[in-house]
């Protein structure tokens, strides 16, 4: 067996070199790096535009007039209002709402107001007959802007009226401050109360499961066609016989799979590094919302160095296992035209296992025995094992057993891929479909079409 | 060193691909495997190299099973190809490295073979000079898919010889080559023979085989129909071919002498005689009838004639 691997390193070296020399691959890599580099600065740029829009307010108001008929002594404050709208002056109205409407109705008919100009607004605070809470009726000089002005003023005015209502009830200022402060109460179970981080761990575990499964699925589906095409390459270019004089199919298949894996991992590392660089470039200008999202994401992942290491090992082994499946499908083709259907079948397998893992992993997490079984079931364990470990459903020994099982399966599949590859060396133009491959697996005779 | 092939047989289901092929090479030289299309030549070569499984038989190199990883074998396959987009130099270095040749040694070999085969411009960057002698620019070598079929074949021949193999297997080495390149390949094969290499060649070009090969095997419909030393095979047929050119029409005389006329072009005849006596009798008769004989060439049959007679008889 060792002899069959002789030359793997040379095949690997040559394939990696050619993958990195390929102009198409270089351009793809550059595009990905640029995309990741500019991602956060672009988001920041667009978000800050949005913020500047909101900080330049939903509406510009020239004069804000108010009439207080509520009986609660309500008076809007210009400095407090400035946090919500752009307003030049605030004053008590010495006219009725009807007079306001008549005056601005005529002005609207005579000239169209420019978007840049502010408009005058009248607020009428009125008593509510059904409850003790006051209401506010808003009159705007510009009918088109009324809705946006209302949306901008609403939070402030609601709060203003509520505070006025509380004051009227005799509540002192310190009590009002406490009442107005944001607060929430939760109901905990005893176990949650005794170990308050558990919830976060569970959320983190699920985040890890989805993030890990998604990365693995994307990695495999993106690289599957690369692997298949690399495996077909020699047969399609008719160089396979010349190659087979020097190396065995096993070395060829293994070398090519490892080469494409290396290339793909390098691409991902470039993406991650570019994204990190992008973060450092843009961090000072990131919106609070985005910063919050990123920090909650990283904190929910609860990534310790060991978790990162285990995730990396799991990803590598799982990638190898599925890469071996791609190699089997590639080995059953002898022209590039066959690669699409081969790739499709690999993607289908990956999707089926991914969906199964998404359904099974949370269920498995509830039972110790079931989670241990799921963690070592071939293929399923590629997606399940790490999330189950992170959520604490399985221990490190089971994770290590899972790695061993997956690695053994990967090696077996690579050997089988070499067998399929060897089967088609001299049948140029022939193709093996999945049922043919299963027949080879079962050691049955096969007629090549 | 010696190469022994014992009882190679292969079947695909009910279809026989090769039946009981055996031969041996005790000393350096060229052994030819001849046959019609689909006779099993390429199958035999692939089985020898272990690319195809054998139903029976074995191939021994120095009395040990032939392993292409331990025996330095150069193989020019019938299905010839190169990676279409990869630089040719990279490909040559790759195949050399697979054979365990160091990069420096490989580069040296590539340079000498490229010069010999006149393909340097396709392997190394070329410097273009202006008419004033100043360097204008460096021109990158072409990619394999931009080369003509003949030039691609030259590169493949370089791959075959790059590790200076002790056993060379050539499957239809001259097919698709123009006369100039055929001569070039011939001379290079001759050089390898002079170096004492063991060469197995499959070819349809009988003059080439006749020029190089000491021993042959002829396959027809997966079976061996003739095998042995070429000179001895020819001797066994005797001098039965007569090329005759006379000044006038002698077809009546040929008919009367019961000699089979294979072809005729004006007064030039290709005849099959039963032996030297019948040829001499014909010559005496022509002289006695005062026919001027311009050409009288009595010889053994050519390999081409043996092949056609053997395979034609089988078919």
XYZ file of C-alpha atoms in Angstrom:
764
model
C 0.000 0.000 0.000
C 2.857 2.353 0.876
C 4.308 1.787 -2.588
C 1.020 2.753 -4.192
C 1.345 6.186 -2.591
C 4.844 6.682 -4.038
C 4.862 9.873 -6.086
C 1.898 11.450 -4.245
C 4.105 14.361 -3.175
C 5.269 15.023 -6.721
C 1.728 14.917 -8.112
C 0.651 17.226 -5.278
C 3.497 19.668 -5.885
C 2.892 19.847 -9.629
C -0.887 20.210 -9.297
C -0.632 22.908 -6.615
C 1.934 24.808 -8.680
C -0.299 24.706 -11.756
C -3.390 25.707 -9.744
C -1.584 28.775 -8.429
C -0.087 29.564 -11.837
C -3.460 29.459 -13.587
C -4.459 32.972 -14.657
C -8.141 32.246 -14.013
C -7.362 31.118 -10.474
C -5.108 34.107 -9.814
C -7.839 36.486 -11.006
C -10.455 34.695 -8.876
C -8.173 34.928 -5.840
C -7.530 38.634 -6.416
C -11.261 39.315 -6.813
C -12.031 37.433 -3.593
C -9.295 39.273 -1.689
C -10.463 42.655 -2.981
C -14.070 41.790 -2.218
C -13.238 40.800 1.367
C -10.962 43.796 1.831
C -13.586 46.310 0.784
C -16.565 44.519 2.346
C -16.587 46.252 5.733
C -15.422 49.674 4.507
C -18.240 49.576 1.953
C -20.797 48.524 4.557
C -19.499 51.316 6.792
C -19.771 53.788 3.955
C -23.346 52.873 3.171
C -24.335 52.584 6.845
C -22.796 55.952 7.654
C -24.739 57.405 4.730
C -27.890 55.999 6.280
C -26.884 57.362 9.650
C -26.124 60.758 8.242
C -29.531 60.647 6.644
C -31.066 59.858 9.983
C -28.869 62.333 11.779
C -29.778 64.898 9.192
C -33.259 63.950 10.374
C -36.345 62.711 8.756
C -37.566 66.231 8.421
C -36.494 69.815 8.492
C -38.750 72.089 10.488
C -38.489 75.853 10.348
C -40.885 76.736 13.124
C -42.569 74.373 15.501
C -45.671 75.843 17.135
C -47.633 74.174 19.851
C -50.951 74.567 21.586
C -51.400 72.814 24.910
C -55.026 71.954 25.513
C -54.206 68.823 27.533
C -54.121 70.409 30.905
C -50.762 68.758 31.707
C -48.462 71.730 31.012
C -46.766 70.195 28.027
C -44.047 72.283 26.347
C -41.634 70.780 23.787
C -37.987 71.596 24.395
C -35.897 72.662 21.374
C -32.687 71.010 22.598
C -34.465 67.690 23.241
C -36.240 67.950 19.894
C -32.919 68.441 18.089
C -32.116 64.805 18.746
C -35.047 63.842 16.493
C -35.607 66.610 13.961
C -33.900 69.679 12.628
C -35.802 72.573 14.069
C -34.997 76.291 14.032
C -37.439 77.577 16.596
C -40.118 76.348 18.996
C -42.852 78.667 20.183
C -46.340 78.623 21.555
C -48.904 79.255 18.838
C -51.015 82.388 18.951
C -53.331 81.085 16.278
C -55.867 78.319 15.974
C -55.326 75.110 13.986
C -57.926 76.317 11.471
C -56.012 79.546 10.891
C -52.774 77.479 10.459
C -54.424 75.277 7.840
C -55.911 78.217 5.949
C -52.589 80.075 5.870
C -50.480 77.148 4.688
C -53.154 75.771 2.388
C -52.943 78.978 0.345
C -49.121 78.942 0.360
C -49.097 75.349 -0.876
C -51.400 76.276 -3.708
C -49.209 79.187 -4.757
C -45.737 77.636 -4.716
C -44.164 74.246 -4.405
C -41.885 73.968 -1.479
C -38.321 72.944 -2.143
C -37.086 69.682 -0.628
C -34.233 71.521 0.996
C -36.475 74.020 2.784
C -38.075 73.226 6.143
C -41.713 73.616 6.826
C -43.727 74.885 9.768
C -45.433 72.452 12.099
C -48.191 72.869 14.641
C -48.609 70.436 17.541
C -51.865 70.464 19.436
C -51.840 68.563 22.733
C -55.348 67.551 23.651
C -57.064 65.844 26.542
C -58.165 62.272 25.952
C -61.756 61.771 26.981
C -61.429 57.965 27.280
C -58.263 57.808 29.364
C -56.116 60.141 31.355
C -53.293 60.046 28.814
C -53.050 63.122 26.541
C -52.864 62.989 22.750
C -51.131 65.121 20.177
C -52.478 66.216 16.774
C -49.860 67.243 14.238
C -50.493 69.849 11.516
C -47.856 70.276 8.849
C -47.478 73.074 6.341
C -46.223 70.521 3.796
C -48.739 67.731 3.367
C -46.220 65.426 1.676
C -43.858 65.612 4.668
C -46.484 65.102 7.368
C -45.929 61.374 7.701
C -42.149 61.563 7.951
C -42.383 64.413 10.481
C -44.819 62.376 12.542
C -42.467 59.349 12.438
C -39.517 61.477 13.503
C -41.334 63.244 16.328
C -43.357 60.312 17.614
C -40.828 58.829 20.083
C -40.082 62.223 21.604
C -43.685 63.356 21.820
C -44.917 60.063 23.303
C -42.256 60.272 25.976
C -42.970 63.974 26.550
C -46.677 63.353 27.076
C -46.067 60.344 29.301
C -43.675 62.307 31.547
C -46.217 65.150 31.724
C -48.867 62.636 32.688
C -46.626 61.186 35.437
C -45.826 64.653 36.786
C -49.530 65.449 36.919
C -50.007 62.316 38.989
C -47.602 63.743 41.559
C -44.639 61.496 40.834
C -41.295 63.112 41.622
C -38.507 63.586 39.069
C -36.235 60.827 40.393
C -39.100 58.327 40.245
C -39.903 59.485 36.715
C -36.253 58.932 35.721
C -36.379 55.377 37.067
C -39.672 54.719 35.351
C -38.387 55.987 32.039
C -35.118 54.002 32.144
C -35.140 50.901 29.897
C -35.403 47.732 31.942
C -36.591 44.154 31.515
C -37.281 41.293 33.864
C -36.771 37.647 33.038
C -38.131 34.420 34.434
C -35.413 31.823 34.982
C -35.544 28.149 35.858
C -33.489 27.092 38.855
C -30.730 25.575 36.702
C -30.572 28.659 34.480
C -30.383 30.855 37.524
C -27.596 28.770 39.092
C -25.553 28.638 35.893
C -26.398 31.850 34.077
C -23.953 31.230 31.127
C -25.620 28.012 29.989
C -28.068 29.767 27.698
C -25.281 31.655 26.044
C -23.397 28.378 25.609
C -26.410 26.766 23.933
C -26.852 29.751 21.622
C -23.106 29.660 20.974
C -23.331 25.934 20.260
C -26.070 26.413 17.716
C -24.170 29.293 16.146
C -21.145 27.021 15.870
C -23.276 24.264 14.370
C -24.771 26.489 11.711
C -21.562 28.390 11.013
C -19.449 25.210 10.849
C -21.953 23.230 8.776
C -22.442 26.116 6.407
C -18.702 26.685 5.943
C -18.133 22.964 5.392
C -21.007 22.686 2.938
C -19.869 25.740 0.976
C -16.273 24.536 1.008
C -17.188 21.138 -0.381
C -19.699 22.338 -2.960
C -17.316 25.033 -4.206
C -14.292 22.751 -4.445
C -16.042 19.624 -5.683
C -15.885 20.698 -9.319
C -12.212 21.682 -8.871
C -11.387 18.205 -7.601
C -13.402 16.443 -10.287
C -11.813 18.483 -13.050
C -8.340 17.918 -11.612
C -8.945 14.164 -11.526
C -10.308 14.101 -15.094
C -7.499 16.290 -16.410
C -5.100 13.486 -17.420
C -7.770 11.376 -19.087
C -9.198 14.331 -20.961
C -5.756 15.367 -22.211
C -4.773 11.750 -22.953
C -1.671 12.044 -20.813
C -2.869 9.404 -18.387
C -0.975 6.464 -19.911
C 2.304 8.372 -19.861
C 1.654 9.284 -16.239
C 0.696 5.772 -15.178
C 4.122 4.455 -16.168
C 5.577 6.469 -13.295
C 2.864 6.623 -10.630
C -0.016 4.469 -9.524
C -3.612 5.741 -9.685
C -3.729 5.967 -5.887
C -0.828 8.412 -5.806
C -2.368 10.430 -8.628
C -5.785 10.681 -6.996
C -4.408 11.362 -3.504
C -1.955 13.976 -4.789
C -4.632 15.796 -6.718
C -7.172 15.761 -3.880
C -4.585 17.136 -1.443
C -3.513 19.772 -3.968
C -7.037 21.086 -4.485
C -7.639 21.011 -0.722
C -4.493 23.074 -0.203
C -5.531 25.534 -2.871
C -9.036 25.858 -1.399
C -7.752 26.301 2.144
C -5.335 28.946 0.932
C -8.226 30.765 -0.697
C -10.232 30.605 2.511
C -7.267 31.800 4.574
C -6.849 34.706 2.136
C -10.555 35.493 2.535
C -10.361 35.417 6.338
C -7.166 37.487 6.457
C -8.609 39.993 3.981
C -11.758 40.232 6.043
C -9.704 40.792 9.216
C -7.696 43.464 7.420
C -10.967 44.955 6.256
C -12.176 45.044 9.881
C -9.041 46.790 11.094
C -9.282 49.338 8.303
C -12.918 50.104 9.001
C -13.256 49.489 12.737
C -13.172 53.142 13.749
C -15.945 53.984 11.335
C -18.163 50.961 11.917
C -21.690 51.715 12.953
C -22.654 50.797 16.485
C -25.232 48.395 15.108
C -22.658 46.515 13.002
C -20.144 46.497 15.838
C -22.839 45.077 18.075
C -23.704 42.381 15.538
C -20.075 41.376 15.113
C -19.321 41.354 18.816
C -22.487 39.395 19.652
C -21.583 36.911 16.928
C -18.045 36.395 18.218
C -19.141 36.313 21.848
C -21.929 33.804 21.100
C -19.398 31.608 19.268
C -17.468 31.494 22.543
C -14.325 30.607 20.623
C -11.504 29.356 22.765
C -8.192 28.508 21.078
C -8.975 24.813 21.545
C -12.402 25.185 19.923
C -10.748 26.890 16.964
C -8.145 24.120 16.744
C -10.770 21.365 16.962
C -12.947 23.139 14.416
C -9.978 23.377 12.071
C -9.112 19.682 12.452
C -12.765 18.672 12.031
C -13.120 20.855 8.960
C -9.957 19.430 7.430
C -10.926 15.799 7.986
C -14.526 16.336 6.852
C -13.296 18.175 3.778
C -10.947 15.288 3.010
C -13.795 12.758 3.298
C -16.055 14.631 0.904
C -13.145 15.463 -1.392
C -12.609 11.705 -1.668
C -16.238 11.337 -2.819
C -15.561 13.969 -5.485
C -12.474 11.987 -6.466
C -14.564 8.834 -6.929
C -17.000 10.668 -9.187
C -14.103 12.292 -11.056
C -12.457 8.890 -11.461
C -15.582 7.664 -13.232
C -15.309 10.323 -15.942
C -12.929 10.601 -18.839
C -13.876 13.932 -20.369
C -14.562 17.413 -19.054
C -18.134 17.229 -20.404
C -18.876 14.566 -17.795
C -17.719 16.755 -14.912
C -20.979 18.706 -14.556
C -23.148 15.679 -13.863
C -20.470 14.226 -11.586
C -20.318 17.482 -9.653
C -24.093 17.608 -9.359
C -24.206 14.188 -7.750
C -21.548 15.191 -5.203
C -23.442 18.400 -4.378
C -26.614 16.361 -3.897
C -24.848 14.000 -1.475
C -23.444 16.961 0.469
C -26.839 18.666 0.648
C -28.565 15.508 1.845
C -25.980 14.970 4.601
C -26.087 18.667 5.522
C -29.867 18.743 5.842
C -29.820 15.482 7.788
C -27.245 16.951 10.160
C -29.258 20.152 10.639
C -32.251 18.052 11.679
C -30.417 15.387 13.646
C -27.803 17.440 15.545
C -30.230 19.333 17.843
C -32.144 16.110 18.513
C -28.945 14.169 19.119
C -27.824 16.837 21.591
C -30.672 15.838 23.887
C -29.543 12.242 24.318
C -26.038 11.179 25.297
C -26.139 7.801 23.548
C -27.747 9.161 20.384
C -25.247 12.014 20.171
C -22.331 9.561 20.541
C -23.765 7.419 17.729
C -24.347 10.426 15.469
C -20.799 11.607 16.112
C -19.308 8.432 14.658
C -21.733 7.658 11.812
C -19.699 8.046 8.610
C -20.422 11.226 6.611
C -23.042 12.465 9.111
C -20.284 12.819 11.701
C -18.479 15.238 9.360
C -21.241 17.758 10.037
C -22.412 16.593 13.488
C -19.358 15.795 15.565
C -17.930 19.255 16.123
C -21.251 20.992 16.935
C -22.097 18.150 19.327
C -18.721 18.586 21.011
C -19.088 22.356 21.256
C -22.567 22.062 22.762
C -21.181 19.578 25.264
C -23.243 16.654 23.964
C -20.115 14.566 23.347
C -16.714 14.557 24.978
C -13.278 14.943 23.446
C -12.646 11.153 23.259
C -15.779 10.703 21.106
C -14.696 13.625 18.925
C -11.293 12.014 18.446
C -12.933 8.663 17.603
C -15.084 10.534 15.102
C -11.964 12.000 13.487
C -10.383 8.554 13.262
C -13.555 7.106 11.690
C -13.782 9.959 9.201
C -10.087 9.798 8.302
C -10.318 6.030 7.811
C -13.396 6.499 5.639
C -11.609 9.216 3.660
C -8.618 6.937 3.049
C -10.907 4.081 2.043
C -12.790 6.343 -0.365
C -9.530 7.627 -1.860
C -8.417 4.037 -2.454
C -11.770 3.238 -3.990
C -11.525 6.419 -6.089
C -8.164 5.159 -7.369
C -9.794 1.838 -8.260
C -12.512 3.609 -10.231
C -9.871 5.850 -11.830
C -7.807 2.809 -12.803
C -10.872 1.157 -14.308
C -11.224 3.892 -16.926
C -7.584 4.472 -17.860
C -7.826 2.723 -21.194
C -11.444 3.508 -22.002
C -11.126 6.992 -23.349
C -14.454 8.721 -23.703
C -16.290 6.287 -21.444
C -18.155 7.328 -18.314
C -19.250 5.506 -15.201
C -22.470 6.587 -13.544
C -23.305 6.092 -9.878
C -24.779 2.616 -10.383
C -21.618 1.528 -12.249
C -19.505 2.800 -9.378
C -21.656 0.905 -6.902
C -21.159 -2.235 -9.026
C -17.386 -1.753 -8.900
C -17.682 -1.273 -5.139
C -19.531 -4.571 -4.887
C -16.865 -6.206 -7.024
C -19.228 -7.057 -9.858
C -18.339 -7.163 -13.532
C -18.992 -4.068 -15.518
C -19.372 -3.372 -19.202
C -18.028 0.039 -20.071
C -20.187 1.990 -22.478
C 19.644 -7.675 -18.569
C 16.769 -9.517 -20.124
C 13.090 -9.142 -20.775
C 10.794 -12.151 -20.742
C 7.104 -12.120 -21.585
C 5.349 -15.370 -20.749
C 1.863 -16.356 -21.834
C 0.079 -13.008 -21.679
C -3.656 -13.455 -22.141
C -6.622 -11.159 -21.683
C -10.359 -11.479 -22.151
C -13.162 -8.933 -21.806
C -16.171 -11.080 -21.060
C -16.531 -13.313 -24.110
C -14.205 -11.201 -26.251
C -10.578 -12.254 -26.427
C -8.135 -9.355 -26.486
C -4.893 -11.334 -26.459
C -4.009 -15.013 -26.417
C -0.792 -16.436 -25.068
C 1.803 -13.878 -26.125
C 5.330 -14.945 -25.241
C 8.701 -13.652 -26.275
C 12.025 -12.773 -24.767
C 14.881 -10.361 -25.368
C 18.187 -11.635 -24.090
C 20.241 -8.781 -25.471
C 19.620 -5.137 -26.359
C 17.793 -4.492 -29.603
C 14.360 -3.851 -30.981
C 11.486 -6.284 -30.748
C 8.541 -5.481 -32.984
C 4.935 -6.271 -32.256
C 3.027 -6.111 -35.515
C -0.567 -6.690 -36.315
C -3.703 -5.385 -37.918
C -5.835 -2.757 -36.236
C -7.414 -4.252 -33.116
C -5.115 -7.273 -33.171
C -4.076 -6.697 -29.550
C -0.748 -4.838 -29.883
C -1.603 -1.938 -27.567
C -3.343 -4.303 -25.158
C -0.133 -6.347 -25.003
C 1.976 -3.263 -24.277
C -0.461 -2.005 -21.605
C -0.498 -5.413 -19.963
C 3.281 -5.498 -19.949
C 3.318 -2.138 -18.152
C 0.678 -3.230 -15.652
C -1.926 -0.725 -16.790
C -4.257 -3.531 -17.720
C -4.800 -6.527 -15.537
C -3.727 -9.872 -16.973
C -5.874 -12.966 -17.025
C -2.667 -14.966 -17.174
C 1.014 -14.560 -17.876
C 3.897 -12.584 -16.485
C 6.498 -10.062 -17.560
C 9.988 -10.439 -16.144
C 12.765 -7.876 -16.233
C 16.038 -9.462 -15.144
C 14.028 -12.461 -13.968
C 11.927 -10.321 -11.593
C 8.404 -9.093 -12.291
C 8.538 -5.843 -14.240
C 7.603 -2.908 -12.014
C 7.562 0.466 -13.723
C 8.455 2.152 -10.430
C 11.702 0.209 -10.031
C 12.605 -0.383 -13.694
C 13.316 2.784 -15.660
C 10.773 2.471 -18.477
C 10.117 5.034 -21.174
C 6.708 4.679 -22.785
C 5.359 6.480 -25.817
C 1.682 5.654 -25.649
C -0.615 5.260 -28.612
C -3.035 7.717 -26.952
C -0.663 10.641 -26.943
C -1.332 13.826 -25.080
C 0.030 16.682 -23.047
C -1.571 18.934 -20.471
C -2.976 21.516 -22.889
C -2.489 24.646 -20.791
C 0.537 23.965 -18.635
C 3.978 25.188 -19.723
C 5.873 22.475 -21.583
C 9.014 22.912 -19.488
C 6.962 22.334 -16.304
C 5.514 19.163 -17.798
C 8.908 17.823 -18.819
C 10.346 18.543 -15.369
C 7.288 16.919 -13.762
C 7.638 13.681 -15.703
C 11.377 13.697 -15.055
C 10.787 14.130 -11.320
C 8.305 11.242 -11.337
C 11.120 9.132 -12.750
C 13.438 10.297 -9.988
C 15.561 12.541 -12.196
C 16.973 15.595 -10.421
C 15.957 19.019 -11.724
C 19.485 19.888 -12.862
C 19.937 16.589 -14.705
C 16.474 16.913 -16.213
C 17.192 20.433 -17.475
C 20.406 19.253 -19.080
C 18.614 16.341 -20.757
C 15.764 18.591 -21.884
C 18.222 21.007 -23.485
C 19.991 18.258 -25.411
C 16.775 16.540 -26.525
C 15.157 19.863 -27.469
C 18.149 20.760 -29.606
C 18.102 17.323 -31.220
C 14.371 17.508 -31.962
C 14.484 21.227 -32.857
C 11.796 22.247 -30.348
C 13.743 24.662 -28.142
C 11.464 27.570 -29.011
C 8.483 25.690 -27.596
C 10.192 24.981 -24.293
C 12.406 27.920 -23.392
C 11.656 31.652 -23.633
C 13.212 33.095 -26.750
C 14.877 36.471 -27.048
C 13.930 38.437 -30.131
C 16.497 40.898 -31.429
C 15.931 43.893 -33.646
C 17.789 44.333 -36.924
C 20.311 46.575 -35.102
C 21.119 43.675 -32.795
C 19.450 45.116 -29.728
C 17.288 42.862 -27.619
C 13.686 43.705 -28.362
C 11.693 41.380 -26.154
C 11.454 37.960 -24.577
C 8.912 35.694 -26.191
C 7.164 33.171 -23.985
C 7.069 29.611 -25.297
C 3.781 28.393 -26.735
C 1.341 26.292 -24.763
C 0.993 22.642 -25.865
C -2.439 23.207 -27.384
C -0.877 25.784 -29.709
C 1.612 23.277 -31.128
C 1.161 21.195 -34.242
C 0.518 17.476 -33.806
C 4.043 16.668 -34.981
C 5.620 19.046 -32.481
C 3.431 17.677 -29.696
C 4.678 14.226 -30.650
C 8.251 15.442 -30.363
C 7.566 16.683 -26.832
C 6.007 13.321 -25.979
C 9.070 11.593 -27.356
C 11.172 13.809 -25.087
C 9.074 12.691 -22.102
C 9.720 9.073 -23.115
C 13.469 9.548 -23.222
C 13.927 12.129 -20.453
C 14.900 9.623 -17.780
C 17.320 7.823 -20.133
C 15.263 4.609 -19.754
C 16.753 1.156 -20.008
C 13.541 -0.283 -21.456
C 11.733 1.766 -24.104
C 8.252 0.911 -25.300
C 7.096 2.737 -28.404
C 3.521 2.343 -29.591
C 3.259 3.536 -33.188
C 6.098 6.045 -32.767
C 6.024 7.360 -36.350
C 2.304 7.663 -36.875
C 1.276 11.128 -37.986
C 4.818 12.331 -38.662
C 5.965 13.948 -41.894
C 8.897 12.317 -43.759
C 11.431 14.764 -42.310
C 10.358 14.108 -38.735
C 10.058 10.375 -39.424
C 13.723 10.408 -40.375
C 14.518 12.423 -37.256
C 12.716 9.895 -35.039
C 14.424 7.032 -36.876
C 17.835 8.476 -36.241
C 17.014 8.980 -32.556
C 15.765 5.415 -32.238
C 18.967 4.274 -33.927
C 20.950 6.219 -31.311
C 19.045 4.500 -28.507
C 19.777 1.097 -30.095
C 23.450 2.018 -30.294
C 23.350 2.904 -26.588
C 22.294 -0.683 -25.882
C 18.675 -0.051 -24.946
C 15.929 -2.651 -24.964
C 13.183 -1.386 -27.250
C 9.767 -2.816 -27.926
C 8.024 -1.222 -30.842
C 4.596 -1.520 -32.286
C 4.254 -0.104 -35.753
C 2.446 -0.305 -39.054
C 5.431 1.117 -40.892
C 7.113 -2.036 -42.152
C 10.229 -0.384 -43.587
C 10.913 1.164 -40.169
C 10.452 -2.134 -38.391
C 12.583 -3.900 -40.977
C 15.288 -1.311 -40.489
C 15.500 -1.699 -36.725
C 14.064 -4.964 -35.588
C 15.854 -8.214 -35.150
C 12.822 -10.100 -33.849
C 9.125 -9.772 -34.553
C 5.783 -11.128 -33.535
C 2.747 -10.737 -35.770
C -0.661 -10.674 -34.121
C -3.930 -11.183 -35.890
C -7.294 -11.289 -34.182
C -5.608 -11.432 -30.766
C -3.506 -14.471 -31.692
C 0.147 -14.860 -32.589
C 0.351 -15.858 -36.253
C 4.089 -15.518 -36.798
C 6.989 -15.042 -34.456
C 10.755 -15.210 -34.527
C 13.953 -13.701 -35.832
C 13.220 -11.559 -38.875
C 16.175 -12.814 -40.917
C 15.336 -16.421 -40.196
C 11.684 -15.851 -41.069
C 12.712 -14.305 -44.366
C 15.150 -17.147 -45.050
C 12.436 -19.668 -44.368
C 10.396 -18.115 -47.152
C 13.388 -18.356 -49.566
C 14.099 -16.110 -52.545
C 10.673 -16.196 -54.070
C 10.178 -12.583 -55.125
C 11.355 -11.559 -58.534
C 11.378 -8.022 -59.863
C 11.789 -8.240 -63.600
C 11.994 -5.558 -66.266
C 12.316 -6.437 -69.965
C 12.457 -4.436 -73.153
C 9.227 -5.930 -74.501
C 6.028 -7.576 -73.305
C 6.897 -10.989 -71.818
C 3.575 -11.805 -70.173
C 3.069 -14.852 -72.455
C 6.414 -16.313 -71.393
C 5.610 -15.735 -67.719
C 2.276 -17.487 -68.180
C 3.861 -20.399 -69.983
C 6.430 -20.813 -67.164
C 3.502 -21.029 -64.637
C 4.752 -18.032 -62.655
C 2.321 -15.913 -60.651
C 2.411 -12.255 -61.642
C 1.651 -10.079 -58.612
C 1.755 -6.737 -60.382
C 2.711 -5.263 -63.708
C 3.553 -1.788 -64.841
C 4.222 -1.700 -68.582
C 7.128 -4.132 -69.034
C 8.051 -4.242 -65.343
C 6.776 -7.260 -63.411
C 6.583 -8.293 -59.762
C 6.557 -12.079 -59.763
C 6.212 -14.814 -57.189
C 8.377 -17.774 -58.065
C 8.578 -21.145 -56.376
C 12.321 -20.799 -55.875
C 15.681 -19.967 -57.395
C 15.386 -22.760 -60.049
C 12.161 -21.405 -61.529
C 13.652 -17.883 -61.613
C 16.793 -19.120 -63.369
C 14.732 -21.114 -65.896
C 12.794 -17.977 -66.722
C 15.997 -16.016 -67.188
C 17.449 -18.701 -69.540
C 14.279 -18.677 -71.598
C 14.275 -14.903 -71.921
C 17.904 -14.951 -73.048
C 17.261 -17.781 -75.471
C 14.365 -15.831 -76.969
C 16.648 -12.825 -77.262
C 14.665 -10.683 -74.877
C 16.749 -7.894 -73.412
C 16.480 -8.082 -69.592
C 16.910 -4.669 -68.001
C 16.301 -5.706 -64.364
C 16.390 -9.114 -62.716
C 16.158 -8.966 -58.882
C 15.503 -12.227 -57.066
C 15.059 -11.660 -53.327
C 13.466 -12.783 -50.086
C 9.997 -11.358 -49.349
C 9.888 -8.037 -47.523
C 8.327 -7.804 -44.077
C 5.403 -6.041 -45.679
C 4.899 -8.988 -48.026
C 5.240 -11.496 -45.207
C 2.765 -9.535 -43.091
C 0.221 -9.254 -45.890
C 0.605 -12.900 -46.846
C 0.275 -14.072 -43.233
C -2.543 -11.825 -42.121
C -4.250 -12.003 -45.504
C -4.144 -15.806 -45.376
C -5.607 -15.758 -41.856
C -8.382 -13.444 -42.891
